[in-house]
Amino acid sequence: MRMSINKDSRASVRVPVKWRADVMAGDQSRLAIKVMDVSEGGLGILSDEPFEVDDMLELCIAIPLKSKPGRFNIVRVAGRVRYQVLQRSQFCMGLEFSRIDASTREIIRQRVAASVVRPNGSAHVPDIPALPRRI
């Protein structure tokens, strides 16, 4: 599926996806969620359980391999909840990446690039800047 770049107030272009993911809890429990969209800077998720704005979440995401249907890249990222709204019976939340390794960053960059088309037909996604390290 391809989409055109649209102007909005976000720093990164979002593309719709249908990915499965788990929120990892400190006690080794997992909560299944859905990833609705992805960008260079974060994710949009749907969850049956709410999380508070500014909560830090550890996610394990299954990113489908385009070249091998039914196979997945399993990646781990961390993100901060930036907003939360109730949408029907689920909570829609926006997460900003706070920790993402270089290989996962590249997988996401390529998936966004493959889904974004400029009006002239060329695809373009700028480089993802490195995240600052916290001490």
PDB file of C-alpha atoms in Angstrom:
ATOM      1  CA  MET A   1       0.000   0.000   0.000  1.00  0.00           C
ATOM      2  CA  ARG A   2       1.378   3.393  -0.948  1.00  0.00           C
ATOM      3  CA  MET A   3       0.325   6.760   0.343  1.00  0.00           C
ATOM      4  CA  SER A   4       1.208  10.353  -0.390  1.00  0.00           C
ATOM      5  CA  ILE A   5       3.017  12.525   2.076  1.00  0.00           C
ATOM      6  CA  ASN A   6       0.541  14.763   3.837  1.00  0.00           C
ATOM      7  CA  LYS A   7       1.353  17.833   5.846  1.00  0.00           C
ATOM      8  CA  ASP A   8       0.682  17.634   9.550  1.00  0.00           C
ATOM      9  CA  SER A   9       2.343  18.899  12.694  1.00  0.00           C
ATOM     10  CA  ARG A  10       4.467  15.792  13.223  1.00  0.00           C
ATOM     11  CA  ALA A  11       8.204  15.695  12.640  1.00  0.00           C
ATOM     12  CA  SER A  12       7.942  12.328  10.840  1.00  0.00           C
ATOM     13  CA  VAL A  13       5.634  10.878   8.200  1.00  0.00           C
ATOM     14  CA  ARG A  14       3.371   8.125   9.534  1.00  0.00           C
ATOM     15  CA  VAL A  15       2.335   5.107   7.491  1.00  0.00           C
ATOM     16  CA  PRO A  16      -0.477   2.704   8.380  1.00  0.00           C
ATOM     17  CA  VAL A  17       0.485  -0.839   9.388  1.00  0.00           C
ATOM     18  CA  LYS A  18      -1.168  -3.870  10.952  1.00  0.00           C
ATOM     19  CA  TRP A  19       1.518  -5.258  13.241  1.00  0.00           C
ATOM     20  CA  ARG A  20       1.255  -7.322  16.397  1.00  0.00           C
ATOM     21  CA  ALA A  21       3.196  -6.362  19.485  1.00  0.00           C
ATOM     22  CA  ASP A  22       3.420  -7.011  23.209  1.00  0.00           C
ATOM     23  CA  VAL A  23       3.996  -4.529  25.995  1.00  0.00           C
ATOM     24  CA  MET A  24       6.552  -6.122  28.306  1.00  0.00           C
ATOM     25  CA  ALA A  25       5.970  -5.695  32.045  1.00  0.00           C
ATOM     26  CA  GLY A  26       8.634  -5.905  34.733  1.00  0.00           C
ATOM     27  CA  ASP A  27       7.158  -9.147  36.101  1.00  0.00           C
ATOM     28  CA  GLN A  28       7.664 -10.885  32.709  1.00  0.00           C
ATOM     29  CA  SER A  29       3.965 -10.595  31.829  1.00  0.00           C
ATOM     30  CA  ARG A  30       2.915  -9.378  28.384  1.00  0.00           C
ATOM     31  CA  LEU A  31      -0.042  -7.404  27.117  1.00  0.00           C
ATOM     32  CA  ALA A  32      -0.961  -7.947  23.457  1.00  0.00           C
ATOM     33  CA  ILE A  33      -1.490  -4.722  21.493  1.00  0.00           C
ATOM     34  CA  LYS A  34      -1.841  -3.669  17.850  1.00  0.00           C
ATOM     35  CA  VAL A  35       0.471  -1.256  16.042  1.00  0.00           C
ATOM     36  CA  MET A  36      -1.686   0.942  13.761  1.00  0.00           C
ATOM     37  CA  ASP A  37       0.950   3.229  12.279  1.00  0.00           C
ATOM     38  CA  VAL A  38       4.691   3.747  12.329  1.00  0.00           C
ATOM     39  CA  SER A  39       7.045   6.621  11.666  1.00  0.00           C
ATOM     40  CA  GLU A  40      10.726   7.309  12.116  1.00  0.00           C
ATOM     41  CA  GLY A  41       9.919   8.808  15.502  1.00  0.00           C
ATOM     42  CA  GLY A  42       7.388   6.428  16.996  1.00  0.00           C
ATOM     43  CA  LEU A  43       4.273   4.281  16.805  1.00  0.00           C
ATOM     44  CA  GLY A  44       0.513   4.544  17.058  1.00  0.00           C
ATOM     45  CA  ILE A  45      -0.917   1.647  19.078  1.00  0.00           C
ATOM     46  CA  LEU A  46      -4.280   0.245  20.180  1.00  0.00           C
ATOM     47  CA  SER A  47      -4.581  -1.417  23.576  1.00  0.00           C
ATOM     48  CA  ASP A  48      -7.363  -2.834  25.727  1.00  0.00           C
ATOM     49  CA  GLU A  49      -5.574  -1.319  28.735  1.00  0.00           C
ATOM     50  CA  PRO A  50      -4.770   2.375  29.213  1.00  0.00           C
ATOM     51  CA  PHE A  51      -1.318   3.754  29.904  1.00  0.00           C
ATOM     52  CA  GLU A  52      -0.689   7.214  31.291  1.00  0.00           C
ATOM     53  CA  VAL A  53       0.908  10.026  29.305  1.00  0.00           C
ATOM     54  CA  ASP A  54       4.696   9.952  29.964  1.00  0.00           C
ATOM     55  CA  ASP A  55       4.663   6.221  30.885  1.00  0.00           C
ATOM     56  CA  MET A  56       7.691   4.411  29.454  1.00  0.00           C
ATOM     57  CA  LEU A  57       6.779   1.191  27.630  1.00  0.00           C
ATOM     58  CA  GLU A  58       8.995  -1.664  26.485  1.00  0.00           C
ATOM     59  CA  LEU A  59       7.582  -3.252  23.318  1.00  0.00           C
ATOM     60  CA  CYS A  60       8.303  -6.466  21.461  1.00  0.00           C
ATOM     61  CA  ILE A  61       7.064  -5.965  17.874  1.00  0.00           C
ATOM     62  CA  ALA A  62       6.552  -8.521  15.084  1.00  0.00           C
ATOM     63  CA  ILE A  63       7.351  -6.705  11.816  1.00  0.00           C
ATOM     64  CA  PRO A  64       6.266  -8.803   8.810  1.00  0.00           C
ATOM     65  CA  LEU A  65       8.990  -9.534   6.251  1.00  0.00           C
ATOM     66  CA  LYS A  66       7.827  -8.291   2.850  1.00  0.00           C
ATOM     67  CA  SER A  67      10.038 -10.829   1.067  1.00  0.00           C
ATOM     68  CA  LYS A  68       8.842 -13.810   3.146  1.00  0.00           C
ATOM     69  CA  PRO A  69       5.094 -13.793   3.872  1.00  0.00           C
ATOM     70  CA  GLY A  70       4.294 -15.338   7.240  1.00  0.00           C
ATOM     71  CA  ARG A  71       7.786 -14.561   8.612  1.00  0.00           C
ATOM     72  CA  PHE A  72       8.634 -11.708  10.974  1.00  0.00           C
ATOM     73  CA  ASN A  73      11.448  -9.579  12.337  1.00  0.00           C
ATOM     74  CA  ILE A  74      10.971  -9.563  16.105  1.00  0.00           C
ATOM     75  CA  VAL A  75      12.330  -6.311  17.524  1.00  0.00           C
ATOM     76  CA  ARG A  76      12.383  -4.576  20.899  1.00  0.00           C
ATOM     77  CA  VAL A  77      11.966  -0.858  21.363  1.00  0.00           C
ATOM     78  CA  ALA A  78      11.125   1.484  24.211  1.00  0.00           C
ATOM     79  CA  GLY A  79       8.844   4.465  23.929  1.00  0.00           C
ATOM     80  CA  ARG A  80       7.184   7.208  25.939  1.00  0.00           C
ATOM     81  CA  VAL A  81       3.398   7.595  25.777  1.00  0.00           C
ATOM     82  CA  ARG A  82       2.726  11.054  24.301  1.00  0.00           C
ATOM     83  CA  TYR A  83      -1.074  10.936  24.124  1.00  0.00           C
ATOM     84  CA  GLN A  84      -3.967   8.617  24.879  1.00  0.00           C
ATOM     85  CA  VAL A  85      -7.591   8.706  23.730  1.00  0.00           C
ATOM     86  CA  LEU A  86     -10.439   6.245  24.100  1.00  0.00           C
ATOM     87  CA  GLN A  87     -11.490   5.021  20.657  1.00  0.00           C
ATOM     88  CA  ARG A  88     -14.581   2.831  20.781  1.00  0.00           C
ATOM     89  CA  SER A  89     -13.637   0.199  23.377  1.00  0.00           C
ATOM     90  CA  GLN A  90      -9.848   0.498  23.023  1.00  0.00           C
ATOM     91  CA  PHE A  91      -7.215   3.037  23.944  1.00  0.00           C
ATOM     92  CA  CYS A  92      -5.393   4.708  21.065  1.00  0.00           C
ATOM     93  CA  MET A  93      -1.938   5.918  22.092  1.00  0.00           C
ATOM     94  CA  GLY A  94       1.003   7.607  20.462  1.00  0.00           C
ATOM     95  CA  LEU A  95       4.489   6.509  21.500  1.00  0.00           C
ATOM     96  CA  GLU A  96       7.707   8.375  20.819  1.00  0.00           C
ATOM     97  CA  PHE A  97      10.768   6.129  20.561  1.00  0.00           C
ATOM     98  CA  SER A  98      13.141   6.554  23.481  1.00  0.00           C
ATOM     99  CA  ARG A  99      15.308   3.521  22.697  1.00  0.00           C
ATOM    100  CA  ILE A 100      15.701   1.811  19.329  1.00  0.00           C
ATOM    101  CA  ASP A 101      18.785   0.003  18.005  1.00  0.00           C
ATOM    102  CA  ALA A 102      20.365   0.805  14.636  1.00  0.00           C
ATOM    103  CA  SER A 103      19.095  -2.318  12.847  1.00  0.00           C
ATOM    104  CA  THR A 104      15.501  -1.751  14.005  1.00  0.00           C
ATOM    105  CA  ARG A 105      15.779   1.922  13.026  1.00  0.00           C
ATOM    106  CA  GLU A 106      16.838   0.829   9.520  1.00  0.00           C
ATOM    107  CA  ILE A 107      13.998  -1.721   9.214  1.00  0.00           C
ATOM    108  CA  ILE A 108      11.467   0.974  10.114  1.00  0.00           C
ATOM    109  CA  ARG A 109      13.102   3.553   7.827  1.00  0.00           C
ATOM    110  CA  GLN A 110      12.872   1.108   4.912  1.00  0.00           C
ATOM    111  CA  ARG A 111       9.234   0.218   5.666  1.00  0.00           C
ATOM    112  CA  VAL A 112       8.275   3.899   5.803  1.00  0.00           C
ATOM    113  CA  ALA A 113      10.235   4.636   2.607  1.00  0.00           C
ATOM    114  CA  ALA A 114       8.519   1.760   0.795  1.00  0.00           C
ATOM    115  CA  SER A 115       5.091   3.124   1.751  1.00  0.00           C
ATOM    116  CA  VAL A 116       5.598   6.824   1.085  1.00  0.00           C
ATOM    117  CA  VAL A 117       5.476   8.289  -2.404  1.00  0.00           C
ATOM    118  CA  ARG A 118       5.984  11.915  -3.374  1.00  0.00           C
ATOM    119  CA  PRO A 119       3.539  13.474  -5.849  1.00  0.00           C
ATOM    120  CA  ASN A 120       6.147  12.983  -8.634  1.00  0.00           C
ATOM    121  CA  GLY A 121       6.222   9.238  -7.890  1.00  0.00           C
ATOM    122  CA  SER A 122       9.603   9.099  -6.151  1.00  0.00           C
ATOM    123  CA  ALA A 123       9.919   7.717  -2.643  1.00  0.00           C
ATOM    124  CA  HIS A 124      11.830   9.630  -0.014  1.00  0.00           C
ATOM    125  CA  VAL A 125      12.316   9.346   3.703  1.00  0.00           C
ATOM    126  CA  PRO A 126      15.021  11.436   5.357  1.00  0.00           C
ATOM    127  CA  ASP A 127      17.630   9.805   7.565  1.00  0.00           C
ATOM    128  CA  ILE A 128      16.508   9.050  11.085  1.00  0.00           C
ATOM    129  CA  PRO A 129      18.565  11.131  13.503  1.00  0.00           C
ATOM    130  CA  ALA A 130      20.241   9.320  16.363  1.00  0.00           C
ATOM    131  CA  LEU A 131      18.407   9.572  19.660  1.00  0.00           C
ATOM    132  CA  PRO A 132      20.248  11.316  22.488  1.00  0.00           C
ATOM    133  CA  ARG A 133      21.563   9.027  25.192  1.00  0.00           C
ATOM    134  CA  ARG A 134      20.435   9.632  28.746  1.00  0.00           C
ATOM    135  CA  ILE A 135      22.898   9.228  31.561  1.00  0.00           C
TER     136      ILE A 135
END
